[in-house]
Amino acid sequence: MICFSQLEKHLGQMKKYQATIQYLTQENINLRSQIKEDNSTQKEWELFTLKKENQQLRRLVDSIPPEVRKALREQQKANRRGKGQER
């Protein structure tokens, strides 16, 4: 059983991971656009590297305990509801 302080710690780490994942995903999209424009070997290598990095990020997210991911999703839903009520 995870205690509340551990859950808060994991949620804080998840926020950092999520921000990094979103940033890298956007960067990957931008790089893919550049690769489409220029099919050089260097660009193909960059695409391979990005795919490998994406797989590593997916493994990282998959390694996070399900109860922590569930708690994070619930917290995000609550935050969205709270922001909607403030408007």
JSON list of N, CA, C and O in Angstrom, two decimals, residues 23-47:
[
{"chain": "A", "resi": 23, "resn": "TYR", "atom": "N", "xyz": [7.15, 17.81, -24.19]},
{"chain": "A", "resi": 23, "resn": "TYR", "atom": "CA", "xyz": [8.16, 18.61, -24.88]},
{"chain": "A", "resi": 23, "resn": "TYR", "atom": "C", "xyz": [8.86, 17.77, -25.95]},
{"chain": "A", "resi": 23, "resn": "TYR", "atom": "O", "xyz": [9.01, 18.22, -27.10]},
{"chain": "A", "resi": 24, "resn": "LEU", "atom": "N", "xyz": [9.28, 16.57, -25.58]},
{"chain": "A", "resi": 24, "resn": "LEU", "atom": "CA", "xyz": [9.98, 15.71, -26.53]},
{"chain": "A", "resi": 24, "resn": "LEU", "atom": "C", "xyz": [9.09, 15.27, -27.68]},
{"chain": "A", "resi": 24, "resn": "LEU", "atom": "O", "xyz": [9.53, 15.17, -28.82]},
{"chain": "A", "resi": 25, "resn": "THR", "atom": "N", "xyz": [7.83, 15.03, -27.39]},
{"chain": "A", "resi": 25, "resn": "THR", "atom": "CA", "xyz": [6.89, 14.66, -28.44]},
{"chain": "A", "resi": 25, "resn": "THR", "atom": "C", "xyz": [6.75, 15.80, -29.45]},
{"chain": "A", "resi": 25, "resn": "THR", "atom": "O", "xyz": [6.79, 15.57, -30.66]},
{"chain": "A", "resi": 26, "resn": "GLN", "atom": "N", "xyz": [6.62, 17.02, -28.96]},
{"chain": "A", "resi": 26, "resn": "GLN", "atom": "CA", "xyz": [6.52, 18.16, -29.87]},
{"chain": "A", "resi": 26, "resn": "GLN", "atom": "C", "xyz": [7.81, 18.33, -30.66]},
{"chain": "A", "resi": 26, "resn": "GLN", "atom": "O", "xyz": [7.78, 18.60, -31.85]},
{"chain": "A", "resi": 27, "resn": "GLU", "atom": "N", "xyz": [8.93, 18.16, -29.99]},
{"chain": "A", "resi": 27, "resn": "GLU", "atom": "CA", "xyz": [10.22, 18.26, -30.68]},
{"chain": "A", "resi": 27, "resn": "GLU", "atom": "C", "xyz": [10.34, 17.19, -31.76]},
{"chain": "A", "resi": 27, "resn": "GLU", "atom": "O", "xyz": [10.82, 17.45, -32.86]},
{"chain": "A", "resi": 28, "resn": "ASN", "atom": "N", "xyz": [9.89, 15.98, -31.45]},
{"chain": "A", "resi": 28, "resn": "ASN", "atom": "CA", "xyz": [9.90, 14.90, -32.43]},
{"chain": "A", "resi": 28, "resn": "ASN", "atom": "C", "xyz": [9.05, 15.25, -33.64]},
{"chain": "A", "resi": 28, "resn": "ASN", "atom": "O", "xyz": [9.44, 14.99, -34.79]},
{"chain": "A", "resi": 29, "resn": "ILE", "atom": "N", "xyz": [7.89, 15.84, -33.41]},
{"chain": "A", "resi": 29, "resn": "ILE", "atom": "CA", "xyz": [7.01, 16.23, -34.52]},
{"chain": "A", "resi": 29, "resn": "ILE", "atom": "C", "xyz": [7.72, 17.25, -35.41]},
{"chain": "A", "resi": 29, "resn": "ILE", "atom": "O", "xyz": [7.70, 17.13, -36.64]},
{"chain": "A", "resi": 30, "resn": "ASN", "atom": "N", "xyz": [8.35, 18.22, -34.78]},
{"chain": "A", "resi": 30, "resn": "ASN", "atom": "CA", "xyz": [9.07, 19.24, -35.55]},
{"chain": "A", "resi": 30, "resn": "ASN", "atom": "C", "xyz": [10.22, 18.62, -36.34]},
{"chain": "A", "resi": 30, "resn": "ASN", "atom": "O", "xyz": [10.44, 18.97, -37.51]},
{"chain": "A", "resi": 31, "resn": "LEU", "atom": "N", "xyz": [10.94, 17.71, -35.73]},
{"chain": "A", "resi": 31, "resn": "LEU", "atom": "CA", "xyz": [12.06, 17.07, -36.41]},
{"chain": "A", "resi": 31, "resn": "LEU", "atom": "C", "xyz": [11.58, 16.18, -37.55]},
{"chain": "A", "resi": 31, "resn": "LEU", "atom": "O", "xyz": [12.21, 16.12, -38.60]},
{"chain": "A", "resi": 32, "resn": "ARG", "atom": "N", "xyz": [10.47, 15.53, -37.35]},
{"chain": "A", "resi": 32, "resn": "ARG", "atom": "CA", "xyz": [9.92, 14.69, -38.43]},
{"chain": "A", "resi": 32, "resn": "ARG", "atom": "C", "xyz": [9.56, 15.55, -39.64]},
{"chain": "A", "resi": 32, "resn": "ARG", "atom": "O", "xyz": [9.74, 15.15, -40.78]},
{"chain": "A", "resi": 33, "resn": "SER", "atom": "N", "xyz": [9.04, 16.74, -39.39]},
{"chain": "A", "resi": 33, "resn": "SER", "atom": "CA", "xyz": [8.71, 17.65, -40.48]},
{"chain": "A", "resi": 33, "resn": "SER", "atom": "C", "xyz": [9.97, 18.01, -41.26]},
{"chain": "A", "resi": 33, "resn": "SER", "atom": "O", "xyz": [9.96, 18.05, -42.48]},
{"chain": "A", "resi": 34, "resn": "GLN", "atom": "N", "xyz": [11.04, 18.27, -40.54]},
{"chain": "A", "resi": 34, "resn": "GLN", "atom": "CA", "xyz": [12.30, 18.60, -41.19]},
{"chain": "A", "resi": 34, "resn": "GLN", "atom": "C", "xyz": [12.83, 17.41, -41.98]},
{"chain": "A", "resi": 34, "resn": "GLN", "atom": "O", "xyz": [13.38, 17.57, -43.07]},
{"chain": "A", "resi": 35, "resn": "ILE", "atom": "N", "xyz": [12.67, 16.21, -41.44]},
{"chain": "A", "resi": 35, "resn": "ILE", "atom": "CA", "xyz": [13.15, 15.01, -42.12]},
{"chain": "A", "resi": 35, "resn": "ILE", "atom": "C", "xyz": [12.40, 14.81, -43.43]},
{"chain": "A", "resi": 35, "resn": "ILE", "atom": "O", "xyz": [12.98, 14.43, -44.44]},
{"chain": "A", "resi": 36, "resn": "LYS", "atom": "N", "xyz": [11.11, 15.06, -43.43]},
{"chain": "A", "resi": 36, "resn": "LYS", "atom": "CA", "xyz": [10.32, 14.92, -44.65]},
{"chain": "A", "resi": 36, "resn": "LYS", "atom": "C", "xyz": [10.83, 15.85, -45.74]},
{"chain": "A", "resi": 36, "resn": "LYS", "atom": "O", "xyz": [10.77, 15.52, -46.92]},
{"chain": "A", "resi": 37, "resn": "GLU", "atom": "N", "xyz": [11.31, 17.01, -45.35]},
{"chain": "A", "resi": 37, "resn": "GLU", "atom": "CA", "xyz": [11.82, 17.98, -46.31]},
{"chain": "A", "resi": 37, "resn": "GLU", "atom": "C", "xyz": [13.18, 17.57, -46.87]},
{"chain": "A", "resi": 37, "resn": "GLU", "atom": "O", "xyz": [13.51, 17.92, -47.98]},
{"chain": "A", "resi": 38, "resn": "ASP", "atom": "N", "xyz": [13.96, 16.84, -46.10]},
{"chain": "A", "resi": 38, "resn": "ASP", "atom": "CA", "xyz": [15.31, 16.48, -46.52]},
{"chain": "A", "resi": 38, "resn": "ASP", "atom": "C", "xyz": [15.57, 15.03, -46.11]},
{"chain": "A", "resi": 38, "resn": "ASP", "atom": "O", "xyz": [15.69, 14.72, -44.94]},
{"chain": "A", "resi": 39, "resn": "ASN", "atom": "N", "xyz": [15.68, 14.14, -47.08]},
{"chain": "A", "resi": 39, "resn": "ASN", "atom": "CA", "xyz": [15.86, 12.72, -46.79]},
{"chain": "A", "resi": 39, "resn": "ASN", "atom": "C", "xyz": [17.33, 12.32, -46.69]},
{"chain": "A", "resi": 39, "resn": "ASN", "atom": "O", "xyz": [17.72, 11.23, -47.09]},
{"chain": "A", "resi": 40, "resn": "SER", "atom": "N", "xyz": [18.15, 13.16, -46.15]},
{"chain": "A", "resi": 40, "resn": "SER", "atom": "CA", "xyz": [19.57, 12.84, -46.01]},
{"chain": "A", "resi": 40, "resn": "SER", "atom": "C", "xyz": [19.76, 11.73, -44.98]},
{"chain": "A", "resi": 40, "resn": "SER", "atom": "O", "xyz": [18.89, 11.44, -44.15]},
{"chain": "A", "resi": 41, "resn": "THR", "atom": "N", "xyz": [20.90, 11.12, -45.03]},
{"chain": "A", "resi": 41, "resn": "THR", "atom": "CA", "xyz": [21.24, 10.05, -44.09]},
{"chain": "A", "resi": 41, "resn": "THR", "atom": "C", "xyz": [21.23, 10.57, -42.66]},
{"chain": "A", "resi": 41, "resn": "THR", "atom": "O", "xyz": [20.76, 9.88, -41.74]},
{"chain": "A", "resi": 42, "resn": "GLN", "atom": "N", "xyz": [21.71, 11.78, -42.46]},
{"chain": "A", "resi": 42, "resn": "GLN", "atom": "CA", "xyz": [21.72, 12.37, -41.12]},
{"chain": "A", "resi": 42, "resn": "GLN", "atom": "C", "xyz": [20.30, 12.48, -40.57]},
{"chain": "A", "resi": 42, "resn": "GLN", "atom": "O", "xyz": [20.04, 12.15, -39.42]},
{"chain": "A", "resi": 43, "resn": "LYS", "atom": "N", "xyz": [19.39, 12.93, -41.41]},
{"chain": "A", "resi": 43, "resn": "LYS", "atom": "CA", "xyz": [18.00, 13.08, -40.97]},
{"chain": "A", "resi": 43, "resn": "LYS", "atom": "C", "xyz": [17.37, 11.72, -40.67]},
{"chain": "A", "resi": 43, "resn": "LYS", "atom": "O", "xyz": [16.61, 11.58, -39.73]},
{"chain": "A", "resi": 44, "resn": "GLU", "atom": "N", "xyz": [17.69, 10.72, -41.46]},
{"chain": "A", "resi": 44, "resn": "GLU", "atom": "CA", "xyz": [17.18, 9.38, -41.20]},
{"chain": "A", "resi": 44, "resn": "GLU", "atom": "C", "xyz": [17.71, 8.86, -39.87]},
{"chain": "A", "resi": 44, "resn": "GLU", "atom": "O", "xyz": [16.99, 8.21, -39.12]},
{"chain": "A", "resi": 45, "resn": "TRP", "atom": "N", "xyz": [18.96, 9.14, -39.58]},
{"chain": "A", "resi": 45, "resn": "TRP", "atom": "CA", "xyz": [19.55, 8.73, -38.30]},
{"chain": "A", "resi": 45, "resn": "TRP", "atom": "C", "xyz": [18.84, 9.43, -37.15]},
{"chain": "A", "resi": 45, "resn": "TRP", "atom": "O", "xyz": [18.56, 8.83, -36.12]},
{"chain": "A", "resi": 46, "resn": "GLU", "atom": "N", "xyz": [18.54, 10.71, -37.33]},
{"chain": "A", "resi": 46, "resn": "GLU", "atom": "CA", "xyz": [17.83, 11.46, -36.29]},
{"chain": "A", "resi": 46, "resn": "GLU", "atom": "C", "xyz": [16.46, 10.84, -36.05]},
{"chain": "A", "resi": 46, "resn": "GLU", "atom": "O", "xyz": [16.02, 10.72, -34.91]},
{"chain": "A", "resi": 47, "resn": "LEU", "atom": "N", "xyz": [15.78, 10.46, -37.10]},
{"chain": "A", "resi": 47, "resn": "LEU", "atom": "CA", "xyz": [14.46, 9.83, -36.96]},
{"chain": "A", "resi": 47, "resn": "LEU", "atom": "C", "xyz": [14.59, 8.52, -36.19]},
{"chain": "A", "resi": 47, "resn": "LEU", "atom": "O", "xyz": [13.80, 8.25, -35.28]}
]
